[in-house]
mmCIF file of C-alpha atoms in Angstrom:
data_model
loop_
_atom_site.group_PDB
_atom_site.id
_atom_site.type_symbol
_atom_site.label_atom_id
_atom_site.label_comp_id
_atom_site.label_asym_id
_atom_site.label_seq_id
_atom_site.Cartn_x
_atom_site.Cartn_y
_atom_site.Cartn_z
ATOM 1 C CA MET O 1060 147.744 113.113 77.986
ATOM 2 C CA LEU O 1061 144.550 115.983 78.266
ATOM 3 C CA ARG O 1062 141.835 116.257 81.064
ATOM 4 C CA ASN O 1063 138.907 118.576 80.904
ATOM 5 C CA THR O 1064 139.157 119.063 84.875
ATOM 6 C CA GLY O 1065 135.882 121.374 84.091
ATOM 7 C CA GLY O 1066 133.671 118.708 82.952
ATOM 8 C CA ALA O 1067 132.615 120.812 80.266
ATOM 9 C CA THR O 1068 131.432 119.450 76.848
ATOM 10 C CA GLY O 1069 132.771 120.985 73.254
ATOM 11 C CA VAL O 1070 135.411 120.536 70.925
ATOM 12 C CA ASN O 1071 139.463 121.322 71.989
ATOM 13 C CA ARG O 1072 141.706 122.132 69.558
ATOM 14 C CA VAL O 1073 145.445 120.893 69.982
ATOM 15 C CA ARG O 1074 148.614 121.528 67.915
ATOM 16 C CA LEU O 1075 151.520 119.342 68.208
ATOM 17 C CA THR O 1076 154.531 120.716 66.880
ATOM 18 C CA ALA O 1077 158.023 119.224 66.068
ATOM 19 C CA GLN O 1078 161.325 120.541 65.343
ATOM 20 C CA GLY O 1079 164.233 119.141 64.155
ATOM 21 C CA ALA O 1080 167.124 120.389 62.420
ATOM 22 C CA PHE O 1081 168.579 120.021 58.677
ATOM 23 C CA TYR O 1082 171.174 121.037 57.691
ATOM 24 C CA GLY O 1083 171.624 123.585 60.646
ATOM 25 C CA GLU O 1084 168.024 124.983 59.574
ATOM 26 C CA THR O 1085 165.236 124.645 62.363
ATOM 27 C CA CYS O 1086 162.335 122.601 60.265
ATOM 28 C CA PRO O 1087 159.199 122.700 62.495
ATOM 29 C CA ARG O 1088 156.589 119.622 61.145
ATOM 30 C CA SER O 1089 152.661 121.059 62.725
ATOM 31 C CA ARG O 1090 149.765 119.106 62.963
ATOM 32 C CA ILE O 1091 145.755 119.840 64.796
ATOM 33 C CA VAL O 1092 144.285 117.612 66.803
ATOM 34 C CA SER O 1093 140.615 117.599 68.019
ATOM 35 C CA LYS O 1094 139.471 116.251 71.017
ATOM 36 C CA ARG O 1095 135.194 116.367 71.290
ATOM 37 C CA TRP O 1096 133.896 116.279 74.827
ATOM 38 C CA GLN O 1097 130.749 114.019 75.424
ATOM 39 C CA LYS O 1098 128.761 113.429 78.236
ATOM 40 C CA PRO O 1099 125.331 112.375 79.378
ATOM 41 C CA ALA O 1100 123.095 114.519 80.937
ATOM 42 C CA LEU O 1101 119.355 112.651 82.208
ATOM 43 C CA ALA O 1102 116.454 115.778 83.052
ATOM 44 C CA VAL O 1103 113.189 113.813 84.513
ATOM 45 C CA GLU O 1104 109.577 115.229 84.970
ATOM 46 C CA CYS O 1105 106.322 113.753 86.230
ATOM 47 C CA THR O 1106 102.387 114.116 85.264
ATOM 48 C CA TYR O 1107 99.457 113.255 86.181
ATOM 49 C CA PRO O 1108 97.186 112.548 82.711
ATOM 50 C CA GLU O 1109 93.916 112.500 84.644
ATOM 51 C CA GLY O 1110 94.567 116.186 85.980
ATOM 52 C CA THR O 1111 96.624 116.909 89.325
ATOM 53 C CA THR O 1112 93.504 116.143 91.844
ATOM 54 C CA ALA O 1113 92.354 112.771 92.739
ATOM 55 C CA VAL O 1114 89.499 111.180 94.201
ATOM 56 C CA ALA O 1115 90.883 109.613 98.032
ATOM 57 C CA GLY O 1116 90.268 106.003 97.483
ATOM 58 C CA HIS O 1117 90.412 105.597 93.980
ATOM 59 C CA PRO O 1118 93.255 104.700 91.891
ATOM 60 C CA PHE O 1119 94.611 106.899 89.545
ATOM 61 C CA ALA O 1120 97.657 107.611 87.050
ATOM 62 C CA LYS O 1121 101.464 109.352 86.955
ATOM 63 C CA GLU O 1122 103.335 109.174 83.713
ATOM 64 C CA ILE O 1123 106.992 109.780 84.214
ATOM 65 C CA ARG O 1124 109.091 110.701 81.542
ATOM 66 C CA VAL O 1125 113.039 110.314 81.289
ATOM 67 C CA ARG O 1126 115.339 111.741 79.028
ATOM 68 C CA ASN O 1127 119.161 111.847 78.277
ATOM 69 C CA THR O 1128 119.281 115.578 77.486
ATOM 70 C CA GLY O 1129 123.065 115.203 76.841
ATOM 71 C CA ASP O 1130 125.541 113.971 74.215
ATOM 72 C CA ALA O 1131 126.601 110.796 75.132
ATOM 73 C CA PRO O 1132 124.985 107.409 76.517
ATOM 74 C CA ALA O 1133 123.544 107.091 80.082
ATOM 75 C CA GLU O 1134 124.244 104.351 81.449
ATOM 76 C CA GLY O 1135 122.734 101.633 83.491
ATOM 77 C CA VAL O 1136 119.903 104.431 84.633
ATOM 78 C CA VAL O 1137 117.469 103.756 87.579
ATOM 79 C CA LEU O 1138 114.587 105.894 87.881
ATOM 80 C CA GLU O 1139 113.187 105.822 91.631
ATOM 81 C CA ASP O 1140 109.054 107.263 92.547
ATOM 82 C CA ARG O 1141 109.306 107.691 96.127
ATOM 83 C CA PRO O 1142 105.363 108.822 97.034
ATOM 84 C CA ASP O 1143 104.466 110.835 100.733
ATOM 85 C CA ALA O 1144 103.290 108.672 103.083
ATOM 86 C CA GLY O 1145 99.434 108.680 102.384
ATOM 87 C CA LEU O 1146 100.056 107.530 98.807
ATOM 88 C CA THR O 1147 100.503 103.798 97.310
ATOM 89 C CA ILE O 1148 101.951 102.532 94.160
ATOM 90 C CA VAL O 1149 99.400 100.027 93.514
ATOM 91 C CA GLU O 1150 100.376 99.179 89.665
ATOM 92 C CA GLY O 1151 103.573 99.347 88.702
ATOM 93 C CA ASN O 1152 107.760 99.568 91.027
ATOM 94 C CA GLY O 1153 109.010 101.910 93.050
ATOM 95 C CA THR O 1154 112.467 101.501 91.467
ATOM 96 C CA MET O 1155 112.355 101.295 87.841
ATOM 97 C CA GLU O 1156 115.836 100.049 86.078
ATOM 98 C CA LEU O 1157 115.932 101.612 82.558
ATOM 99 C CA GLY O 1158 118.994 100.753 81.069
ATOM 100 C CA THR O 1159 121.382 102.473 78.665
ATOM 101 C CA LEU O 1160 119.633 105.539 77.406
ATOM 102 C CA ALA O 1161 120.995 107.293 73.827
ATOM 103 C CA ALA O 1162 122.331 110.689 73.722
ATOM 104 C CA GLY O 1163 118.782 112.499 73.136
ATOM 105 C CA GLN O 1164 116.130 109.174 73.742
ATOM 106 C CA GLU O 1165 113.649 109.377 75.923
ATOM 107 C CA VAL O 1166 111.431 106.375 78.376
ATOM 108 C CA VAL O 1167 108.328 106.503 79.636
ATOM 109 C CA GLN O 1168 107.096 104.758 82.245
ATOM 110 C CA ARG O 1169 103.546 104.627 83.933
ATOM 111 C CA LEU O 1170 102.341 103.982 87.178
ATOM 112 C CA ARG O 1171 98.840 104.157 89.152
ATOM 113 C CA LEU O 1172 98.760 105.154 92.838
ATOM 114 C CA VAL O 1173 96.403 105.452 94.974
ATOM 115 C CA GLY O 1174 95.140 107.305 98.400
ATOM 116 C CA GLU O 1175 92.940 107.102 100.813
ATOM 117 C CA ALA O 1176 93.132 110.658 103.101
ATOM 118 C CA GLU O 1177 92.380 113.692 101.641
ATOM 119 C CA GLY O 1178 94.991 116.168 101.040
ATOM 120 C CA ARG O 1179 98.150 117.644 99.431
ATOM 121 C CA PHE O 1180 100.756 114.993 98.581
ATOM 122 C CA THR O 1181 104.615 116.104 96.969
ATOM 123 C CA ASN O 1182 105.669 112.857 95.410
ATOM 124 C CA THR O 1183 109.318 112.958 94.448
ATOM 125 C CA VAL O 1184 110.748 111.288 90.958
ATOM 126 C CA SER O 1185 115.011 111.001 90.653
ATOM 127 C CA VAL O 1186 116.742 109.369 87.864
ATOM 128 C CA ARG O 1187 120.828 108.628 87.997
ATOM 129 C CA ASP O 1188 122.921 106.580 86.296
ATOM 130 C CA ALA O 1189 124.925 103.526 87.444
ATOM 131 C CA ARG O 1190 128.133 105.642 88.421
ATOM 132 C CA GLY O 1191 125.970 108.445 90.504
ATOM 133 C CA GLY O 1192 127.340 110.938 88.994
ATOM 134 C CA VAL O 1193 124.527 111.881 86.686
ATOM 135 C CA THR O 1194 121.397 112.368 88.613
ATOM 136 C CA ALA O 1195 117.871 114.446 88.441
ATOM 137 C CA THR O 1196 115.251 115.217 91.012
ATOM 138 C CA ASN O 1197 111.252 116.528 90.201
ATOM 139 C CA THR O 1198 108.590 116.253 91.764
ATOM 140 C CA CYS O 1199 104.800 116.437 91.263
ATOM 141 C CA PRO O 1200 102.684 117.050 93.754
ATOM 142 C CA VAL O 1201 99.043 116.112 93.745
ATOM 143 C CA GLU O 1202 95.548 116.720 95.317
ATOM 144 C CA LEU O 1203 93.460 114.042 97.220
ATOM 145 C CA VAL O 1204 89.933 115.137 97.482
ATOM 146 C CA ALA O 1205 86.815 113.481 98.855
ATOM 147 C CA GLY O 1206 83.058 113.507 99.242
ATOM 148 C CA LYS O 1207 81.128 114.236 103.009
ATOM 149 C CA LEU O 1208 77.898 112.431 103.626
ATOM 150 C CA GLU O 1209 75.305 115.408 104.690
ATOM 151 C CA ILE O 1210 71.911 113.833 105.808
ATOM 152 C CA THR O 1211 68.591 116.237 107.077
ATOM 153 C CA LYS O 1212 65.198 115.136 108.067
ATOM 154 C CA ARG O 1213 62.042 116.914 109.234
ATOM 155 C CA CYS O 1214 58.960 116.178 109.602
ATOM 156 C CA GLU O 1215 56.061 118.117 107.625
ATOM 157 C CA PRO O 1216 53.686 119.071 110.226
ATOM 158 C CA ALA O 1217 56.185 118.787 113.123
ATOM 159 C CA ARG O 1218 53.050 117.876 115.661
ATOM 160 C CA ALA O 1219 50.016 116.360 113.789
ATOM 161 C CA GLN O 1220 47.039 113.924 115.806
ATOM 162 C CA ASN O 1221 46.915 110.711 115.631
ATOM 163 C CA GLY O 1222 45.727 109.068 112.595
ATOM 164 C CA SER O 1223 46.357 111.762 110.010
ATOM 165 C CA GLU O 1224 49.026 112.084 107.603
ATOM 166 C CA VAL O 1225 52.353 113.487 108.074
ATOM 167 C CA ARG O 1226 55.652 113.951 105.215
ATOM 168 C CA PHE O 1227 58.786 113.250 106.072
ATOM 169 C CA VAL O 1228 61.103 115.398 103.980
ATOM 170 C CA VAL O 1229 64.860 113.892 103.809
ATOM 171 C CA VAL O 1230 67.472 115.579 101.584
ATOM 172 C CA VAL O 1231 70.983 114.242 101.479
ATOM 173 C CA SER O 1232 73.276 116.758 100.229
ATOM 174 C CA ASN O 1233 77.841 115.679 98.846
ATOM 175 C CA THR O 1234 79.711 118.882 100.985
ATOM 176 C CA GLY O 1235 82.853 117.509 100.243
ATOM 177 C CA ARG O 1236 85.420 118.182 97.367
ATOM 178 C CA GLY O 1237 84.791 114.562 95.738
ATOM 179 C CA PRO O 1238 82.629 112.114 94.319
ATOM 180 C CA LEU O 1239 80.464 109.863 96.103
ATOM 181 C CA GLU O 1240 79.365 106.605 94.673
ATOM 182 C CA ASN O 1241 76.792 104.128 95.350
ATOM 183 C CA VAL O 1242 74.846 106.517 98.440
ATOM 184 C CA VAL O 1243 71.968 104.509 99.827
ATOM 185 C CA VAL O 1244 69.301 106.321 102.128
ATOM 186 C CA VAL O 1245 67.427 103.574 104.533
ATOM 187 C CA ASP O 1246 64.670 105.031 106.796
ATOM 188 C CA ASP O 1247 63.341 103.490 109.780
ATOM 189 C CA TYR O 1248 59.844 104.515 110.408
ATOM 190 C CA PRO O 1249 59.204 104.665 113.938
ATOM 191 C CA LEU O 1250 56.638 102.097 115.801
ATOM 192 C CA GLY O 1251 53.080 103.166 114.484
ATOM 193 C CA ILE O 1252 53.955 104.654 111.613
ATOM 194 C CA THR O 1253 53.079 103.136 108.125
ATOM 195 C CA PRO O 1254 54.693 104.410 105.014
ATOM 196 C CA GLN O 1255 52.321 105.169 101.673
ATOM 197 C CA SER O 1256 55.063 106.368 98.820
ATOM 198 C CA GLN O 1257 58.148 105.075 98.914
#
C-alpha cells in the first residue's frame, strides 16, 4: 500500500524483490513498478472588458476565467461571485456550477453588474471542487464614477432700465468624473421679462 502523504504530483518508482531458494542457492527476482500521482489545481481570474472604471447607474461587463492547471480532472467545480455591498449582479448568477473540468481546461463566464454610487469596489470570485479540497480565490477591483452637474446664471448688465434689453448667460458644466446624458436646461424667466431668443 502506497500513500502520498505530501500530496505532491509526479512519479514514484518502486522495486519489488522476491527471494527464494533453489538447490540451496538464493534466487532474487525483481520488478520495478511506477505510480503516477495526479491532482487537480484550480485558478480563477476576473477582468472588466470595458475597463476598470465604470459609470455609476450603468451596467458593465465582467469576465471570469476558471482554469484547471493540474493534471487530473476537477469534479463538481462551483464558481461564486460575491460583489461588495453597493454592486448588484443584473445579468448572470452569483453561483455557477461548472461541472467537471479536465486537466488544462478553461471556462469563461460573463456577468453584468451595476452600482449606483461612486467609489472603489473590490469584487471577490472563488472556485472550489465538489470535495472542497481544491480552491482558488481572486479579487478584481472596479471604480465607479458619476457626473456632477453645475449651473451658473448671470445677467448682463446687472442693472438695466425698464424696457431695455438684458442678456442672461447660463453656463452648464459637468464637474464629475463620469458622463451625464440627456441633460436638459430649463430657464424660468422672471415676471416682466419677455424672451427674444432661445
